[in-house]
Coordinates of C-alpha atoms and ligand atoms in Angstrom, one line a residue:
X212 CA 0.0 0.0 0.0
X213 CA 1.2 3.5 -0.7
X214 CA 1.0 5.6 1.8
X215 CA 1.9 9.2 3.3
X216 CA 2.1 10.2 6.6
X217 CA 1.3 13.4 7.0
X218 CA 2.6 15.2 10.2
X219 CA 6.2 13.6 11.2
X220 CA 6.1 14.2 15.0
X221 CA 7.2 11.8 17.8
X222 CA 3.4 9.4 16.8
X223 CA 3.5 10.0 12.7
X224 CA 7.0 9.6 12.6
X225 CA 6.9 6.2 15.0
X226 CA 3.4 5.3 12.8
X227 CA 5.1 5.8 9.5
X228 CA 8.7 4.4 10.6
X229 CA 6.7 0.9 11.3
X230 CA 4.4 0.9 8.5
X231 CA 7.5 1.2 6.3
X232 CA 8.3 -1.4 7.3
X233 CA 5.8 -3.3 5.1
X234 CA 4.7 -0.2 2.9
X235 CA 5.7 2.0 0.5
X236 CA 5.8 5.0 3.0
X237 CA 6.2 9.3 2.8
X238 CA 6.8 10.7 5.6
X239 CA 5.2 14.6 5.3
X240 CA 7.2 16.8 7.9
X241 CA 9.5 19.6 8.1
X242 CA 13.4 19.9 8.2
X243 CA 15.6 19.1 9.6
X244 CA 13.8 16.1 10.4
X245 CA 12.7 15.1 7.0
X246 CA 16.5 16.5 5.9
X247 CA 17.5 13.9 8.0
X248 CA 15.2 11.1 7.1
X249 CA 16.7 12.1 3.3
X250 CA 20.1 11.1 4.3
X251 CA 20.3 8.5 7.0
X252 CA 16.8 6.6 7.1
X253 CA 14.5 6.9 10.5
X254 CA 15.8 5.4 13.6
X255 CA 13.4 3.5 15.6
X256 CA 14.7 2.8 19.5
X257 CA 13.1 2.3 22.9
X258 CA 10.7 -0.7 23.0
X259 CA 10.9 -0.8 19.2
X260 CA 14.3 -1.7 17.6
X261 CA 14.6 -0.8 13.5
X262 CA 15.9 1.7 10.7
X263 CA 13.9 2.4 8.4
X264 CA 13.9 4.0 5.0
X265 CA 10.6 5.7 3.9
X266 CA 10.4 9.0 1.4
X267 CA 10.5 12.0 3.0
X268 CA 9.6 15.8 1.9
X269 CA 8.0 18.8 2.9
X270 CA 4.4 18.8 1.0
X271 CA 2.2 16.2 0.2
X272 CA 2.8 13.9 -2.8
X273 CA 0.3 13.9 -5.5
X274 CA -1.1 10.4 -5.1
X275 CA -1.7 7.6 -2.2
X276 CA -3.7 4.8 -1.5
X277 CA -4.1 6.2 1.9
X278 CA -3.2 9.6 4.0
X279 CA -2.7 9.4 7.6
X280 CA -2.9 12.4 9.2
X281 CA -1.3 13.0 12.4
X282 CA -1.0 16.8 12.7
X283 CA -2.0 18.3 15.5
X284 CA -5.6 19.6 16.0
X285 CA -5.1 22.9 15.2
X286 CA -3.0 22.2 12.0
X287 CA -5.9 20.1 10.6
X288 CA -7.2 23.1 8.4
X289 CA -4.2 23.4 6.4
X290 CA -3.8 19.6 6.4
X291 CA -7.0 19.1 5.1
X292 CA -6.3 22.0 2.5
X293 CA -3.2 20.7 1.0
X294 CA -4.3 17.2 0.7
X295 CA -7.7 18.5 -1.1
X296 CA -5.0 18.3 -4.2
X297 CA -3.9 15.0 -3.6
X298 CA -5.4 11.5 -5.1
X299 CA -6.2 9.4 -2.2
X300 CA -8.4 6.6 -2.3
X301 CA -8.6 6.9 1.9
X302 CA -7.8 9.2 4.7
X303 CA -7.1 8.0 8.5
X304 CA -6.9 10.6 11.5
X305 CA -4.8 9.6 13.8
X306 CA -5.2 12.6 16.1
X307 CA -5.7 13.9 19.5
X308 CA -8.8 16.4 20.2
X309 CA -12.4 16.5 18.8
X310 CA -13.6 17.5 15.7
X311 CA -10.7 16.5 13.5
X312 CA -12.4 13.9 11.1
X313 CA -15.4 16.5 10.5
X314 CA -12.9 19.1 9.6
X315 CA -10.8 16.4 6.9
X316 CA -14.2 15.2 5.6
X317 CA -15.3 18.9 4.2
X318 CA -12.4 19.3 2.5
X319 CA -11.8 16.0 0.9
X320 CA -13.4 13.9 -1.6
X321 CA -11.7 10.4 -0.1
X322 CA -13.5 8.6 3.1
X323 CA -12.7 10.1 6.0
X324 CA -11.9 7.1 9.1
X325 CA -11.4 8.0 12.7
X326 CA -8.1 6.1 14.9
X327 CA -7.1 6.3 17.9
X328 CA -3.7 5.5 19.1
X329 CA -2.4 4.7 22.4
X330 CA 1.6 3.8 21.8
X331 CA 4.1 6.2 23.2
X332 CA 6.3 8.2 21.1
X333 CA 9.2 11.1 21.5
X334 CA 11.5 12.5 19.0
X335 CA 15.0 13.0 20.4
X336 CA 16.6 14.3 17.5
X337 CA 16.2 14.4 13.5
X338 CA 15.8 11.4 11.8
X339 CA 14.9 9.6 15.3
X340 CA 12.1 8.8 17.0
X341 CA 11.9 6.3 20.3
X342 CA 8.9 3.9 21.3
X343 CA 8.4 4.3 24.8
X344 CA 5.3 2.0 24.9
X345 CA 3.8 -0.5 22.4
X346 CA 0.1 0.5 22.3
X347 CA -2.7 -0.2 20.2
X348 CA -4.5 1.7 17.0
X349 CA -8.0 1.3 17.0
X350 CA -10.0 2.6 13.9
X351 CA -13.0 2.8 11.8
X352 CA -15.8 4.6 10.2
X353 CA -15.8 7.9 11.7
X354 CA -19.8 7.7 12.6
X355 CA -19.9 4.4 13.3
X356 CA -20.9 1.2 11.6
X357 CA -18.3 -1.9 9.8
X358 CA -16.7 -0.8 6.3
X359 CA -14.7 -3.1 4.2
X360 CA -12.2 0.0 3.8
X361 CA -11.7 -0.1 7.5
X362 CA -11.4 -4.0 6.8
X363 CA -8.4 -2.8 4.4
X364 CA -6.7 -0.7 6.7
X365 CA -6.5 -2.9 9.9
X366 CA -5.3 -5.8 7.3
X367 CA -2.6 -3.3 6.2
X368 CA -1.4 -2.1 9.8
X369 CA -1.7 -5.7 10.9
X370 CA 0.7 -7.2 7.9
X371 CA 3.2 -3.7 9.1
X372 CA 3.0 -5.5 13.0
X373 CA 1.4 -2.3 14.1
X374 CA -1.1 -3.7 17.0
X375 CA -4.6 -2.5 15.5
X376 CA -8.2 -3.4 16.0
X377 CA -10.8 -2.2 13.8
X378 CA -14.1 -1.4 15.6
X379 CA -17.8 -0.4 15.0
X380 CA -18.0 2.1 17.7
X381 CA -15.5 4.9 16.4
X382 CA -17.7 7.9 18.1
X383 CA -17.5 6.2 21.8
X384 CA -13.8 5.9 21.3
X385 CA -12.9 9.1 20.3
X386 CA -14.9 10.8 23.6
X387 CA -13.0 7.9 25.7
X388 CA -9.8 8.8 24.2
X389 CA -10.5 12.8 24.5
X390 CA -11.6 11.8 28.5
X391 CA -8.3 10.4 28.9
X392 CA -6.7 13.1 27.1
X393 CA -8.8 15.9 29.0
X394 CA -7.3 14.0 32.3
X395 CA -3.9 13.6 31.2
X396 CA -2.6 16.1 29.1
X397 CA -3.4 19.6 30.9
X398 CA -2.7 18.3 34.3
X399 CA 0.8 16.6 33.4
X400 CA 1.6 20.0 31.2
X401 CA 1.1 22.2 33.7
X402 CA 2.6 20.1 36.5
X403 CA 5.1 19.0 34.7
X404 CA 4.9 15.6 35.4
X405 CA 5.0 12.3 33.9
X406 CA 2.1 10.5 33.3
X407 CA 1.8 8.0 35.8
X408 CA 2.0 10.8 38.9
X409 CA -2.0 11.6 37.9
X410 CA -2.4 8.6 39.8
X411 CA -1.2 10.7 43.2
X412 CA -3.2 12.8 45.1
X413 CA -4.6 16.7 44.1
X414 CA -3.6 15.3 40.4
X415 CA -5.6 12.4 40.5
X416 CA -8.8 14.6 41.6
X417 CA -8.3 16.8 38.9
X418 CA -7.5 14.6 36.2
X419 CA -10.3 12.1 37.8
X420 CA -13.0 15.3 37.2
X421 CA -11.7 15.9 34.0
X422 CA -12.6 12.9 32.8
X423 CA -16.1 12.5 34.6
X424 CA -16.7 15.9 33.0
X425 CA -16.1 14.8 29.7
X426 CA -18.3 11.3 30.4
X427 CA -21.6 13.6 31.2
X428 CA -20.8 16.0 27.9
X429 CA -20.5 13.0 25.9
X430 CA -23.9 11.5 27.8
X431 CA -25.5 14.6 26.3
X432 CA -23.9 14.3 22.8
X433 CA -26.2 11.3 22.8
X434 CA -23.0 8.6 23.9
X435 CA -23.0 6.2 26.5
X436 CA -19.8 6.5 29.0
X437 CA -20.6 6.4 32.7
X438 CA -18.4 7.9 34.5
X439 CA -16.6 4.8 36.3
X440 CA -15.5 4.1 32.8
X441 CA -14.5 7.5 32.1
X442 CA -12.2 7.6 35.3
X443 CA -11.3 3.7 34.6
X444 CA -9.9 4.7 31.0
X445 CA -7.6 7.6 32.6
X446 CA -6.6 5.5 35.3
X447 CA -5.4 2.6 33.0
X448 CA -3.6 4.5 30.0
X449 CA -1.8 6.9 33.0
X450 CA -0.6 3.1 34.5
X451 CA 0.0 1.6 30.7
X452 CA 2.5 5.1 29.8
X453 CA 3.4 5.9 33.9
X454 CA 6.6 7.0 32.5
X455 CA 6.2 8.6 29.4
X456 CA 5.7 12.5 29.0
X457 CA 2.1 13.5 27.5
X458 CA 2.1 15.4 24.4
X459 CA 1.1 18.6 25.9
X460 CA 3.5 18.4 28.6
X461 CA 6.2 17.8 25.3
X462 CA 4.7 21.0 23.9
X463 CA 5.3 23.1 26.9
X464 CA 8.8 21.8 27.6
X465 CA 9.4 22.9 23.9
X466 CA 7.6 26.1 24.2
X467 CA 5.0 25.6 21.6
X468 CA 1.1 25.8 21.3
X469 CA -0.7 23.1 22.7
X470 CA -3.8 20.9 21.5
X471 CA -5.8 22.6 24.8
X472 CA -8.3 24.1 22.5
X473 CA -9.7 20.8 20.9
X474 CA -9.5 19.0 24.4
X475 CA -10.5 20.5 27.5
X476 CA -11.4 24.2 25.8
X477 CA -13.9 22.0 23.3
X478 CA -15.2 20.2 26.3
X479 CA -15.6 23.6 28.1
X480 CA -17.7 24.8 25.4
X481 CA -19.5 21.7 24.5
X482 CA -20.4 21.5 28.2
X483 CA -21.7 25.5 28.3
X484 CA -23.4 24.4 24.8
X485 CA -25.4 21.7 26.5
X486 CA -26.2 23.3 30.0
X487 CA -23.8 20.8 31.3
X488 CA -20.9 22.1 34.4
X489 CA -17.3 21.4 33.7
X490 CA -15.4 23.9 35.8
X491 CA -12.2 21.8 35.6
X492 CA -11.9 21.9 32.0
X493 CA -12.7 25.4 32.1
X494 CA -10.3 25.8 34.6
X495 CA -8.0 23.7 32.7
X496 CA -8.0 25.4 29.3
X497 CA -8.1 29.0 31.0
X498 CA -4.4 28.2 32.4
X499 CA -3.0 26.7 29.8
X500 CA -3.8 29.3 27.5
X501 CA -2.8 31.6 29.7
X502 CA 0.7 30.1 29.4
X503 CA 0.9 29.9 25.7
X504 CA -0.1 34.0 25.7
X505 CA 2.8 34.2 28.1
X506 CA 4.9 32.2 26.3
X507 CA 4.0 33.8 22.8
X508 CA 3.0 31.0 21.0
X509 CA -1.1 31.5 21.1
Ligands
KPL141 O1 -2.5 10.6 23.9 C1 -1.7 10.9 24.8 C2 -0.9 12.1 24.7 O2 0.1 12.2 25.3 O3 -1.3 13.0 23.9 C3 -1.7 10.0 26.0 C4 -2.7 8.9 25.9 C5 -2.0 10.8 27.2 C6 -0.3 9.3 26.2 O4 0.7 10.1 26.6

């Protein structure tokens, strides 16, 4: 299968690296990563030993069987722009944050599917990226349902060795996944901690109400998620990656713009959409944004 990749940080670099391993792969970043990738291959370390050899460049090619995009959340409209010239039979988001797929399928004439992905990635250094847990892709029809094209996909990621299951239920997934990311992400950002030190004390209550908050937004968006399962889901991915750093707490080590907006600010405004409380996402999103303005990157 032809593919491109399109977003090379620490999860579409680690996605790409391993699909290339089976797959005719283009890795869409910027330099010097993808200046690196050019000359010396991608180096896979951490739980995941390999080097790898996929294209690399700077826009999008002209033609794939399939477009993952793993940009983040706020890059989406200018993904979704530039691959509105591409051929693709396919498009997979592989992203954090709500709203991404909606965004993709406007744009693009291709079916749009929804992932999830729960393996840890970091990028030390161009042309490197390290595994720091060996998770799971789960993805489908973005609203739901069986597709043969979803069929296609998990038999391609599965013949690559990338752990995948292919499920029915995309819509409950993705408000899962953005409960465990509205628990995670701000609290380990702005407490610079790792991931598995939400499981102590104050963090735990705040990342625990994130996620309950998100649980009774969803309930209202017409999804089922109590909020035992909600807190269960945070609980278990903060154990599975104890020692990795979250994304957002990556992004504010680095001193760039977080995903807050499309995680706990869309839950914030979801929630006052739908009469629903959410103070800690509120909460949440106000001080992270605060620290981008600060920081200049907002
Ligand atoms: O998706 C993640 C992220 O860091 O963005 C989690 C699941 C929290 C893993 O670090």
């Amino acid at each position: 299968m032809e593919i491109a990749v399109f977003g090379a940080g620490s999860l579409g670099s680690l996605l790409g690296g391993l699909l290339a391993r089976e797959h005719d792969v283009t890795l869409v970043g910027r330099d010097p990563h993808v200046r690196a990738i050019e000359e010396r291959g991608l180096r896979i370390s951490g739980a995941i030993d390999a080097t790898v050899y996929p294209a690399a460049r700077l826009d999008a090619p002209d033609a794939a069987d399939l477009a993952i995009v793993c940009v983040k959340a706020f890059d989406t409209p200018a993904a979704a722009a530039e691959l509105a010239d591409c051929d693709l039979d396919a498009c997979l988001s592989v992203q954090n944050g709500m709203g991404n797929e909606t965004v993709l399928a406007e744009r693009l004439d291709a079916p749009v599917l929804a992932g999830t992905c729960s393996y840890g990635a970091l990028r030390p250094a161009p042309g490197e990226v390290r595994c720091t847990g060996v998770g799971e892709i789960v993805l489908g029809p973005r609203t739901g349902g069986a597709s043969p094209l979803a069929d296609r996909v998990g038999t391609a990621f599965d013949r690559a060795e990338v752990v995948t299951s292919v499920a029915d239920n995309m819509p409950t997934r993705l408000w899962e996944k953005l409960a465990v990311n509205a628990g995670i992400n701000a609290t380990t950002a702005l407490a610079r901690i790792d991931n598995g030190s939400v499981l102590d004390g104050d963090a735990w209550s705040v990342a625990a109400a994130a996620a309950r908050e998100t649980a009774a937004v969803a309930r209202r968006e017409g999804i089922e998620i109590s909020d035992a399962a909600a807190e269960g889901a945070v609980r278990r991915v903060a154990e599975a990656t104890a020692e990795n750093t979250s994304s957002m707490h990556q992004d504010v080590l680095a001193d760039r713009r977080t995903e807050v907006d499309a995680i706990n600010g869309f839950i914030a405004e979801r929630a006052s959409e739908r009469g629903v409380d959410a103070p800690i996402n509120r909460t949440l999103a106000w001080l992270v944004r605060a620290w981008e303005s600060g920081q200049g990157v907002r």
